[in-house]
Tab-separated table of C-alpha atoms and ligand atoms in Angstrom:
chain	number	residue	atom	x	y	z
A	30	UNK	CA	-8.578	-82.056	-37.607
A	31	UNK	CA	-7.073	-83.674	-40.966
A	32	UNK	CA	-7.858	-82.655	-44.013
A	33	UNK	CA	-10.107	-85.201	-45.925
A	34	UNK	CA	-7.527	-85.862	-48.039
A	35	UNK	CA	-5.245	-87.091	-45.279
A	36	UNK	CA	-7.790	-89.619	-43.472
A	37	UNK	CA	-8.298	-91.182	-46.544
A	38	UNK	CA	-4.746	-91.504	-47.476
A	39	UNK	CA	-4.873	-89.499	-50.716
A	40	UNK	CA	-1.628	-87.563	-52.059
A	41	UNK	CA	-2.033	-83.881	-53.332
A	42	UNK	CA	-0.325	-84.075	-56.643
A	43	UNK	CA	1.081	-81.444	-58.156
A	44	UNK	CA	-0.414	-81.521	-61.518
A	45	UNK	CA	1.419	-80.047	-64.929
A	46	UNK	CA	-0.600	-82.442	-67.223
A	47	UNK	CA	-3.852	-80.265	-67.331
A	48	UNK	CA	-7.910	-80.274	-66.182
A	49	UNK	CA	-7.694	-84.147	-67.076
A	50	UNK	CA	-10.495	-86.118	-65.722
A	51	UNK	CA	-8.305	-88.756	-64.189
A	52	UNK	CA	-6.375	-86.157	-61.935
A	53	UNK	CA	-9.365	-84.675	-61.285
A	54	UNK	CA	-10.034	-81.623	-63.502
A	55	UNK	CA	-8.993	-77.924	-62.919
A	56	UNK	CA	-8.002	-76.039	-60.048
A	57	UNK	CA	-11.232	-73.730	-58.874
A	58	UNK	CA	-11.295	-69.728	-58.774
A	59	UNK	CA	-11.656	-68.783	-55.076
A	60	UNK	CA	-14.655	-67.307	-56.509
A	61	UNK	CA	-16.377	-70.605	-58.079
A	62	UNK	CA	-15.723	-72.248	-54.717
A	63	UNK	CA	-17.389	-69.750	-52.876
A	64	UNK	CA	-20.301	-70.026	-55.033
A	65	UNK	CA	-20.435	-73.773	-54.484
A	66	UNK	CA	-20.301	-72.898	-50.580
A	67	UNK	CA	-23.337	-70.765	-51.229
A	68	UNK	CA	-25.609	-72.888	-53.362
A	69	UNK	CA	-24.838	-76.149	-50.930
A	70	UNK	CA	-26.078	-74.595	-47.756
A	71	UNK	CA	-29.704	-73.701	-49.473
A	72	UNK	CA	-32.176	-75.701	-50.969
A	73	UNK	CA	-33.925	-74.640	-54.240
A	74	UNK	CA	-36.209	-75.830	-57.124
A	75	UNK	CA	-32.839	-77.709	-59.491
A	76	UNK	CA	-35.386	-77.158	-62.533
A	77	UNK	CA	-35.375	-73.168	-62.071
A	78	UNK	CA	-31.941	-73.290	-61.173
A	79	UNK	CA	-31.402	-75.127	-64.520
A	80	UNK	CA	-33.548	-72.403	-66.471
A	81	UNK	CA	-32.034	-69.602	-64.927
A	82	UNK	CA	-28.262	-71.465	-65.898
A	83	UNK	CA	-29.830	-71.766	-69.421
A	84	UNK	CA	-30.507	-67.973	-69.779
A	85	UNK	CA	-27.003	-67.324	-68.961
A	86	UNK	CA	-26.072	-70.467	-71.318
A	87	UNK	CA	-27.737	-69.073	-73.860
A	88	UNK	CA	-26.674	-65.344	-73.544
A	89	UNK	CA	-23.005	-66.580	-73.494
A	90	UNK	CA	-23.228	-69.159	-76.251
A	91	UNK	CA	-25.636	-67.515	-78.767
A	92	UNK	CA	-28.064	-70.704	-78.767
A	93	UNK	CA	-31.907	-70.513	-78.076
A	94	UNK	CA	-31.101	-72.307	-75.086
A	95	UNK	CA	-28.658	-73.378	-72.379
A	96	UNK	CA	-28.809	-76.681	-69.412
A	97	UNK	CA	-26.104	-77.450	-67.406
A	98	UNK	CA	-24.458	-81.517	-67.775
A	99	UNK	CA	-22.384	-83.256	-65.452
A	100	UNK	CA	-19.937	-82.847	-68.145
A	101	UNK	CA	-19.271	-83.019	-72.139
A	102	UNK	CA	-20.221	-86.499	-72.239
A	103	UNK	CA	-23.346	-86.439	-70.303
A	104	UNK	CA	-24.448	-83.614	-72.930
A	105	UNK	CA	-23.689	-86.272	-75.519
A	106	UNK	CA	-26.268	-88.780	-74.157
A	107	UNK	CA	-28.927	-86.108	-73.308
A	108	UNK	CA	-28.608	-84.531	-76.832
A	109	UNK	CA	-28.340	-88.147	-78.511
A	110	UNK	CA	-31.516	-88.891	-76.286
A	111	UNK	CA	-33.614	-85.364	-77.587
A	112	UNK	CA	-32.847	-86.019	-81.227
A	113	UNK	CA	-34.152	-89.494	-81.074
A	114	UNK	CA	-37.323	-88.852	-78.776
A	115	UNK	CA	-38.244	-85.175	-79.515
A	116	UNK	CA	-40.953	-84.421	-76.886
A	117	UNK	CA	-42.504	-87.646	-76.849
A	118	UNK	CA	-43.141	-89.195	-73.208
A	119	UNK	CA	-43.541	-92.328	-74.134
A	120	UNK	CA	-40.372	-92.589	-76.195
A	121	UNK	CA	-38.660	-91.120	-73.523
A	122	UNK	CA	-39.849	-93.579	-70.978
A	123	UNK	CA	-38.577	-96.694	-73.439
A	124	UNK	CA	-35.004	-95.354	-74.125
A	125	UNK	CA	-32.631	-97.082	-74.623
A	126	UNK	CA	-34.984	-99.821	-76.496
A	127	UNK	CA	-34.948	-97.542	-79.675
A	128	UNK	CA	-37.775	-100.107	-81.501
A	129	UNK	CA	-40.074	-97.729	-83.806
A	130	UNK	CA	-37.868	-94.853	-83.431
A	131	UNK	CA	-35.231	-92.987	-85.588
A	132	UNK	CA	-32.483	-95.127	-84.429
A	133	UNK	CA	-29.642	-94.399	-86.667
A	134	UNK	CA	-26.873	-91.650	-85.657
A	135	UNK	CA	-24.364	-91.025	-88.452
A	136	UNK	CA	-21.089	-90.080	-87.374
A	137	UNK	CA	-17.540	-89.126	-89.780
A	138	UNK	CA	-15.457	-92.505	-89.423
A	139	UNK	CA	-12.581	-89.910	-88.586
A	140	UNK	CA	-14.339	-88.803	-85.493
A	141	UNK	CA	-15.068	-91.972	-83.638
A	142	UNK	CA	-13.776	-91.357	-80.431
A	143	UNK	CA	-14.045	-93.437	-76.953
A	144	UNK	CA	-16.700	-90.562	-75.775
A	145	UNK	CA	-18.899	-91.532	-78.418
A	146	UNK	CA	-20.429	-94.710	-75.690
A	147	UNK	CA	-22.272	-91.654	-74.162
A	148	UNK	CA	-23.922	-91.626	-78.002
A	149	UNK	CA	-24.215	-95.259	-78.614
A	150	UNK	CA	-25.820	-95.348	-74.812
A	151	UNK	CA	-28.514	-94.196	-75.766
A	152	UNK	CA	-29.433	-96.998	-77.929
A	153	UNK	CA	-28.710	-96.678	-81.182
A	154	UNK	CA	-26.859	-97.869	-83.703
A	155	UNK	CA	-23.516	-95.770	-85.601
A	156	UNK	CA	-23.595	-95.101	-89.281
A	157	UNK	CA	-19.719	-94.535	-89.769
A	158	UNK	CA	-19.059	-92.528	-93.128
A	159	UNK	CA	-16.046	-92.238	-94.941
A	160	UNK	CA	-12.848	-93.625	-94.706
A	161	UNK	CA	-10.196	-91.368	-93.617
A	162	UNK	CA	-6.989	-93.390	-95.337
A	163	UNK	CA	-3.530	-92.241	-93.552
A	164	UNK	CA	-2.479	-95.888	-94.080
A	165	UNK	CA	-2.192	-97.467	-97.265
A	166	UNK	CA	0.165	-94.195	-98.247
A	167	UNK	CA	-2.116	-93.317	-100.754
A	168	UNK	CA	-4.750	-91.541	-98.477
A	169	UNK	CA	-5.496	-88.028	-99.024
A	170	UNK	CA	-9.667	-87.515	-98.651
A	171	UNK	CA	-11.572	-87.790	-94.990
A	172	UNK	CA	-15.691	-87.844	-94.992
A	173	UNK	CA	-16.718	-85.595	-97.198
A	174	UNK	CA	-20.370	-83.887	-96.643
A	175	UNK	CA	-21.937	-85.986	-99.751
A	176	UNK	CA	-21.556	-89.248	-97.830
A	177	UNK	CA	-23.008	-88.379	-94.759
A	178	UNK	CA	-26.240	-87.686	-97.669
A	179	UNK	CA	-25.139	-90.846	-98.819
A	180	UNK	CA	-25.904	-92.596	-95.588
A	181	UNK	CA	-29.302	-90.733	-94.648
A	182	UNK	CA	-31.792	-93.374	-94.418
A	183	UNK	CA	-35.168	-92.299	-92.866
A	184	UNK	CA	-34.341	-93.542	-89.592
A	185	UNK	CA	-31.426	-91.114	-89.317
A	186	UNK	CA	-32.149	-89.295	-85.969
A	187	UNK	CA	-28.691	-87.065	-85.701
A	188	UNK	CA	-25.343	-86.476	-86.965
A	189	UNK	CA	-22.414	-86.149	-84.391
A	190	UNK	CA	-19.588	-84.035	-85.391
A	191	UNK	CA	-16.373	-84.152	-83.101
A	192	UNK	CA	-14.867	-80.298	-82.937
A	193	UNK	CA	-11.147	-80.393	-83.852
A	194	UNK	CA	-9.280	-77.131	-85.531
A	195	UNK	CA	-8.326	-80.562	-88.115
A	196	UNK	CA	-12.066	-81.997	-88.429
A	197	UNK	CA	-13.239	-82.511	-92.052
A	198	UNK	CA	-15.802	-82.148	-93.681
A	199	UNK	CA	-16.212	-78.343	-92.737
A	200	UNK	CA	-19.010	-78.038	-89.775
A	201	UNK	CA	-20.920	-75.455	-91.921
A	202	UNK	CA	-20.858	-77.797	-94.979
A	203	UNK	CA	-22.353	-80.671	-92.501
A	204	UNK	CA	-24.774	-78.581	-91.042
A	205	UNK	CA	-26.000	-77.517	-94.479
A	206	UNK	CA	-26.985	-80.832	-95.554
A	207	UNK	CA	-27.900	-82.008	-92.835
A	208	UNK	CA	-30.840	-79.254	-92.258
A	209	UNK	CA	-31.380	-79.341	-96.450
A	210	UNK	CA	-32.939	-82.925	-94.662
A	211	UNK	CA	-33.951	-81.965	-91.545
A	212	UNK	CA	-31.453	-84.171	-89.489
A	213	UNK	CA	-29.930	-82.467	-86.706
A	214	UNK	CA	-26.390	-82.323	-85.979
A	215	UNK	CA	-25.184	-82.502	-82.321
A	216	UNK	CA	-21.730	-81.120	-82.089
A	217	UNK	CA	-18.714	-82.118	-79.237
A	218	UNK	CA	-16.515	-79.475	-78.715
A	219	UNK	CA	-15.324	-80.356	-75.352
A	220	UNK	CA	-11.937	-79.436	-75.500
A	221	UNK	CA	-12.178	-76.207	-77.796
A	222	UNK	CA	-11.751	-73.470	-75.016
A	223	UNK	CA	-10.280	-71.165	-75.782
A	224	UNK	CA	-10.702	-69.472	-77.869
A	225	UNK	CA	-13.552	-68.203	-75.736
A	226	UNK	CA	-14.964	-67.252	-79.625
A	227	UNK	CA	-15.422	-71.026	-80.008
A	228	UNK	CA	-18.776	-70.703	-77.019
A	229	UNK	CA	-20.580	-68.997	-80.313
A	230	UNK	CA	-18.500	-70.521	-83.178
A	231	UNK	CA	-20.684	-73.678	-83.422
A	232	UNK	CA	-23.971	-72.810	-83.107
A	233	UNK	CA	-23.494	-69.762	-85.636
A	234	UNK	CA	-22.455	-72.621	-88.017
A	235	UNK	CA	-25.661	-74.342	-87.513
A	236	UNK	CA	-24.733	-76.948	-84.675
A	237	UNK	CA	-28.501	-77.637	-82.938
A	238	UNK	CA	-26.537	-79.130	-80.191
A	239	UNK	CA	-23.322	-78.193	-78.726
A	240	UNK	CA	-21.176	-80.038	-75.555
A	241	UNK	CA	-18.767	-77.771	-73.905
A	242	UNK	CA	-17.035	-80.086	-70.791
A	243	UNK	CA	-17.278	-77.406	-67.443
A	244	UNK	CA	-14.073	-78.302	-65.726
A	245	UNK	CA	-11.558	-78.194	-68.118
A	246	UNK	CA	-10.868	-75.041	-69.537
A	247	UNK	CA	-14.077	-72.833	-68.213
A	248	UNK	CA	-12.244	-73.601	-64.729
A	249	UNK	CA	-15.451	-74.934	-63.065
A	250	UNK	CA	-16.412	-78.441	-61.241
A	251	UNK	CA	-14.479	-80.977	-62.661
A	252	UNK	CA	-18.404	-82.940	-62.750
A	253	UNK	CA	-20.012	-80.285	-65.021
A	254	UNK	CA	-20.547	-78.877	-68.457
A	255	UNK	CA	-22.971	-77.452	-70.897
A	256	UNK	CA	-25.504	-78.426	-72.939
A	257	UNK	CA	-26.348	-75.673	-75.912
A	258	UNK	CA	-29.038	-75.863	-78.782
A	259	UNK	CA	-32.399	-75.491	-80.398
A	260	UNK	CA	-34.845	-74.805	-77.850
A	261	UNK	CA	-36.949	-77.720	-78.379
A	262	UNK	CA	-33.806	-80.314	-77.783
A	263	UNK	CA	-32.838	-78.850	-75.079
A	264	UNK	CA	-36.065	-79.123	-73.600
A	265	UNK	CA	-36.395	-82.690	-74.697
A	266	UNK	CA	-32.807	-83.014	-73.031
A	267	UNK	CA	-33.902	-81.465	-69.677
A	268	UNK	CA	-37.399	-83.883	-69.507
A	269	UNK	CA	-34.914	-86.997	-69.556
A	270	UNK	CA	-32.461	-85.628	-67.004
A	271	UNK	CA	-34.461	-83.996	-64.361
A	272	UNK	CA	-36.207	-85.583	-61.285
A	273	UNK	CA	-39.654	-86.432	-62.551
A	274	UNK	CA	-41.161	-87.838	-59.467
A	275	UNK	CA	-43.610	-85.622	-59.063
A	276	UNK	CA	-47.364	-85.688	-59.428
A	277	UNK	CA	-48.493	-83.970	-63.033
A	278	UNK	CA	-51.168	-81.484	-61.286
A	279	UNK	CA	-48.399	-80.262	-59.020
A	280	UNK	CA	-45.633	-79.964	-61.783
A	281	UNK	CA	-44.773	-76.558	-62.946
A	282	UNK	CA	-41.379	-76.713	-64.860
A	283	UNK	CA	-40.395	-73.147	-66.349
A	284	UNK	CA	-41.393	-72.396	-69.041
A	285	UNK	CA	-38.310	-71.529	-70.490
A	286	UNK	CA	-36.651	-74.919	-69.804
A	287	UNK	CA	-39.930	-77.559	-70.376
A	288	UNK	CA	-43.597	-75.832	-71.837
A	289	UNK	CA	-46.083	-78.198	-70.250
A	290	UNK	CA	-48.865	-77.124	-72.043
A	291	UNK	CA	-47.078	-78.818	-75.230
A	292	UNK	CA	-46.814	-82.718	-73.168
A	293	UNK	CA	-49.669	-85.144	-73.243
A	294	UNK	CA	-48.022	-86.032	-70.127
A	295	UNK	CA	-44.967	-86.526	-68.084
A	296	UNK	CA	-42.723	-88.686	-68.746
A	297	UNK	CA	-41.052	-90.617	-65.776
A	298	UNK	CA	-37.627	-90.281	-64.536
A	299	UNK	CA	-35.539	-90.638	-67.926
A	300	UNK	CA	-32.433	-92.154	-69.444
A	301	UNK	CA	-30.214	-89.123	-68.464
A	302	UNK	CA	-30.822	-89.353	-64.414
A	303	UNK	CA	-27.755	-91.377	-64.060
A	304	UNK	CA	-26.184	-87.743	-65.597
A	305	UNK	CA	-27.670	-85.990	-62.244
A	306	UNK	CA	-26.069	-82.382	-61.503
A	307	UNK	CA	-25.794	-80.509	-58.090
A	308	UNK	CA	-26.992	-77.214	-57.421
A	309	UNK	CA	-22.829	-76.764	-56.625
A	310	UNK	CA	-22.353	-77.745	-60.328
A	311	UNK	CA	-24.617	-75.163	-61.560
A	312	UNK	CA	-23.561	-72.619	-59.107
A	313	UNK	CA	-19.800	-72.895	-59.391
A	314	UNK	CA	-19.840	-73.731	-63.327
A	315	UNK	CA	-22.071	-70.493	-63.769
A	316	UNK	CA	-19.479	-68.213	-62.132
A	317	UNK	CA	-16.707	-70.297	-63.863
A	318	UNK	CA	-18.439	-69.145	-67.080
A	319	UNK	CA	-18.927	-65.338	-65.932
A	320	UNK	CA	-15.103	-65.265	-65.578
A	321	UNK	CA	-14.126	-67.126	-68.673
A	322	UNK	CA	-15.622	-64.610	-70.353
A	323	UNK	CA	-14.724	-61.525	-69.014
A	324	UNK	CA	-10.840	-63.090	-69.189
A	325	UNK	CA	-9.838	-62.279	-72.670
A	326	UNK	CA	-7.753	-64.817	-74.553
A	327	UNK	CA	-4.687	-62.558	-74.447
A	328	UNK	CA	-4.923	-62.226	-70.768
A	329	UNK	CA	-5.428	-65.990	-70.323
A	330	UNK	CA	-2.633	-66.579	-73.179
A	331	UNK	CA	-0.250	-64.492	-71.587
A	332	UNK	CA	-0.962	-65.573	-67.687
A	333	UNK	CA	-0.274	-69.329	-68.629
A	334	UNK	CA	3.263	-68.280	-70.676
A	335	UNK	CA	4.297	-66.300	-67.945
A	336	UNK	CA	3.691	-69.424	-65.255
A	337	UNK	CA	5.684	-71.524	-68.137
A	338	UNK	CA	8.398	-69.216	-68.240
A	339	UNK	CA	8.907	-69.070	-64.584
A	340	UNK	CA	8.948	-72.672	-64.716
A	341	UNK	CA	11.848	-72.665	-67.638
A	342	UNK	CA	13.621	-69.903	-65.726
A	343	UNK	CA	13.821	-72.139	-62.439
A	344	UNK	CA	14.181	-75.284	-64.312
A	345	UNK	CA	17.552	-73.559	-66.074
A	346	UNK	CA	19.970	-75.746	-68.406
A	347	UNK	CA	20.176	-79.470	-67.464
A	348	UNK	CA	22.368	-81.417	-69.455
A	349	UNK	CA	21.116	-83.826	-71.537
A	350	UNK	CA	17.624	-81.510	-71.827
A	351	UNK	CA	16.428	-79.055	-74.263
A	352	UNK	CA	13.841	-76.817	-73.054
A	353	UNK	CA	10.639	-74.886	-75.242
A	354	UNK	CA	7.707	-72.907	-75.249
A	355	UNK	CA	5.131	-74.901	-77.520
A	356	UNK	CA	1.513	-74.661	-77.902
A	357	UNK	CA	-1.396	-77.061	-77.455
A	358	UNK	CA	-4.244	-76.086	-79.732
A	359	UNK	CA	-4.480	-72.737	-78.090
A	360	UNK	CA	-2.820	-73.556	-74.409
A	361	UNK	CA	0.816	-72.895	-74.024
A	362	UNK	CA	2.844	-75.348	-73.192
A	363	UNK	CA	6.656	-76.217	-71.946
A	364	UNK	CA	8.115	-79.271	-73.890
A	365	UNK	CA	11.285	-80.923	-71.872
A	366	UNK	CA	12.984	-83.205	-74.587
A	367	UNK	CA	15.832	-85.482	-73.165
A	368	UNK	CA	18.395	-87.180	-74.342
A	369	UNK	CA	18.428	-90.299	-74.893
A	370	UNK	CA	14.695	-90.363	-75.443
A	371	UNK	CA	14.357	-93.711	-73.509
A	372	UNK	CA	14.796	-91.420	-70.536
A	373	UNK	CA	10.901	-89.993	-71.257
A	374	UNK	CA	9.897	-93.115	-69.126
A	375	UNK	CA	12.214	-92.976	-66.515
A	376	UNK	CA	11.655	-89.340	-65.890
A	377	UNK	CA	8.275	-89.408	-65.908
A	378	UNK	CA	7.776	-92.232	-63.335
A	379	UNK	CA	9.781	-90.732	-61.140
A	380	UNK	CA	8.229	-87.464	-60.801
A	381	UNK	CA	4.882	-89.658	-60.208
A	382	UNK	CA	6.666	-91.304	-57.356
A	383	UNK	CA	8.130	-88.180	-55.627
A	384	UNK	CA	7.084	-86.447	-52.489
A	385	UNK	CA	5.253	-84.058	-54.095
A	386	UNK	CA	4.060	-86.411	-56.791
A	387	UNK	CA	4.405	-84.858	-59.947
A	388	UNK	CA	2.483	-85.467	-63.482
A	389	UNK	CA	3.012	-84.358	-66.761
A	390	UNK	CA	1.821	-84.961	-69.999
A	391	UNK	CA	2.866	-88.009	-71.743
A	392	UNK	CA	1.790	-88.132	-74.702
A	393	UNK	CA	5.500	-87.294	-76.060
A	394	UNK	CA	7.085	-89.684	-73.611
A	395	UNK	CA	8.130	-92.413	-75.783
A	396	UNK	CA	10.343	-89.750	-77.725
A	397	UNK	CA	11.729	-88.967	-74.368
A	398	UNK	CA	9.126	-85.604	-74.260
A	399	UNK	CA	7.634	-84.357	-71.325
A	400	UNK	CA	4.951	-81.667	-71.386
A	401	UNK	CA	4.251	-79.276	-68.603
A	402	UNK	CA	0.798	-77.601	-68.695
A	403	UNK	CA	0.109	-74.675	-66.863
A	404	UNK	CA	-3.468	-74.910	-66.217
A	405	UNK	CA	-3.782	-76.311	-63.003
A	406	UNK	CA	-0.416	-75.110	-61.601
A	407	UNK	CA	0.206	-71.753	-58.879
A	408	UNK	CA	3.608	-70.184	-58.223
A	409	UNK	CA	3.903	-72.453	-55.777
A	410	UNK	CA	4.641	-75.186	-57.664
A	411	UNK	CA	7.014	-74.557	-59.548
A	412	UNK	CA	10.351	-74.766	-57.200
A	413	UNK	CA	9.054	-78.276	-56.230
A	414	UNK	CA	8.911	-78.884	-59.944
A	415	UNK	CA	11.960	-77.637	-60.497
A	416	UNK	CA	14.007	-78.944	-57.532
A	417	UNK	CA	12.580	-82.561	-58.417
A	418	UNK	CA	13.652	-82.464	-62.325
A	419	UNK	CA	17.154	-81.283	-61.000
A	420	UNK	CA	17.504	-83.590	-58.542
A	421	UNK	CA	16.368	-86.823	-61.328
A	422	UNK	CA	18.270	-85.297	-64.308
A	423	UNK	CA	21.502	-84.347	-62.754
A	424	UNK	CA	22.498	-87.465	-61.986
B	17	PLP	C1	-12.903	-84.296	-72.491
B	17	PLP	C2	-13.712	-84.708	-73.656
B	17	PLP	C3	-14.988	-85.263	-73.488
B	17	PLP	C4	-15.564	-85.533	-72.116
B	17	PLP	O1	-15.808	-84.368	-71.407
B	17	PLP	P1	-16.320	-84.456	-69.886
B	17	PLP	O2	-16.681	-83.050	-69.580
B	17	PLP	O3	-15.181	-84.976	-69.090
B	17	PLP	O4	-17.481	-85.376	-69.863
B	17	PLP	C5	-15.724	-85.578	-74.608
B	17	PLP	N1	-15.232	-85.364	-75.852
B	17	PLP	C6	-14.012	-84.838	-76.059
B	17	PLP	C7	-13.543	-84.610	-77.460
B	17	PLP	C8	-13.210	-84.490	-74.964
B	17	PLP	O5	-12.004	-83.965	-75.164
């Protein structure tokens, strides 16, 4: 029979940009597929299968607590969504009409980002802070932690903090004041794997929420990711995402996850359901996790250089090209510059349009750069990556 892929009259792409969400996230590990086989020919409670996820979550992160997302965002609008309700029901059931609540989020003017809907989804309103001047010419300063005091009103429900190795203030200078006033802050660090270090990093500098996305780096379903944090958040979290249709007398969430004792009620199904995660997710992003961490950075470092040098070493000298081993934050990366740059373009169009169709990373492309990434790339790819750039360069 055809493949899937074939009846619907979808190309496999050979893919040298990276776990991107429009090319549809990583690769899987044999492994994390086989997991996914497992968990979607059983049926199970999803809340324990959620708790158990947290424990591991938890263990591997450092936090009180651990749920599993349908990805970095989702974690945004469930932890948005705690912050403002805590473990109030009926606050829960009236998201996103924020009336009567704490509705205000403040949020570093440097770090607005087009991720932060999931945030203002949830219904409230952005405090931006700071004004991070790389225009006028004069612009040295970014948000500094006193403003985001400055801007504490006491409808201030959270502060969220965008992870970047280049994000000011300081997280531990944020998290300081923001506790001295007992405002949360609800960290995105989506993209900061590796270092695998960085799973810890933020909660040990006070983050009570963390987003981790599951399928890019951690190598699981491209629709997952985590959720980390104080226990009561992510509690609060898993009450608005979870399938609440279910009589109160015969609802026994684990404890771990949800403590009934401490609800005047249930709530009904919440403003994260639209987030909804498969017991695949959970499976296959749990054993994604497991071997992210027993992979150290070295090993990971050195098995994406060596696909990137087999890729230079059948790629050779073109003319016209000048070939090098760069680094994205801590992925490495092969930069193709050529000459003239308005080739960048040309080049990368046609590798699109090839049989394989190839993609790389554009962001250079306008200074004729074109990036090769080797996360989502096997041996196999690399002749037809090669053959293709000789075939369009040599011309
Ligand atoms: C990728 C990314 C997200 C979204 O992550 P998903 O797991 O795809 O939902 C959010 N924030 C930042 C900074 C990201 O890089």
């Amino acid at each position: 029979m055809a493949s899937i892929f074939e009846q619907l009259g979808v190309r496999i792409i050979i893919n040298a940009a990276g776990p991107v969400t429009r090319l549809s996230g990583a690769r899987m590990d044999e492994d994390v597929i086989d997991a996914m086989r497992e968990a979607a020919q059983v049926c199970v409670d999803i809340a324990e299968l959620q708790a158990g996820a947290g424990q591991l979550i938890a263990e591997v992160t450092g936090a009180e607590a651990g749920y599993v997302t349908s990805g970095a965002a989702a974690g945004l609008v469930l932890a948005t969504a705690a912050c403002v309700t805590g473990m109030d029901p009926g606050k829960m059931n009236r998201l996103p009409d924020t009336s009567g609540m704490k509705n205000e989020v403040i949020m570093p003017r440097s770090h607005r980002n087009f991720y932060d809907h999931a945030v203002r989804s949830v219904g409230v309103t952005l405090i931006e802070v700071g004004i991070p001047d790389r225009f006028s010419g004069a612009g040295v300063r970014d948000t500094e932690a006193w403003e985001i005091v400055d801007a504490m009103t006491d409808q201030t429900s959270a502060i969220v903090y965008v992870a970047q190795s280049f994000a000011q203030p300081p997280l531990p200078q944020v998290t300081a004041v923001a506790h001295k006033h007992g405002v949360p802050v609800i960290v995105d660090a989506a993209g900061q794997l590796p270092p695998a270090a960085n799973l810890k990093r933020f909660v040990s500098e006070g983050a009570d929420a963390v987003c981790f996305s599951g399928g890019k780096t951690i190598g699981g379903p491209q629709g997952a990711g985590i959720l980390c944090g104080r226990r009561d958040l992510i509690s609060a979290a898993a009450l608005q995402h979870l399938d609440l249709d279910v009589y109160y007398d015969l609802w026994d969430p684990p404890p771990a996850l949800i403590d009934k004792s401490a609800l005047p009620g249930a709530p009904q199904h919440g403003i994260g359901r639209p987030c909804k995660v498969g017991k695949e997710q959970i499976a296959g992003l749990m054993v994604a996790l497991q071997k992210f961490v027993a992979e150290s950075d070295e090993a990971r470092q050195s098995r994406w250089s060596q696909c990137l040098q087999g890729l230079a070493d059948a790629i050779g000298d073109l003319p016209g090209c000048d070939i090098s081993m760069d680094a994205y934050r801590t992925i490495p990366i092969l930069r193709l510059a050529l000459s003239p740059a308005e080739r960048g373009v040309e080049v990368a169009r046609q590798l699109m349009e090839g049989d394989p169709s190839i993609h790389v990373s554009t962001s250079g492309v306008y200074d004729g750069v074109l990036t090769f990434n080797p996360m989502c790339l096997s041996e196999d790819m690399i002749k037809p990556i090669a053959d293709r750039l000789k075939v369009l360069i040599i011309r």
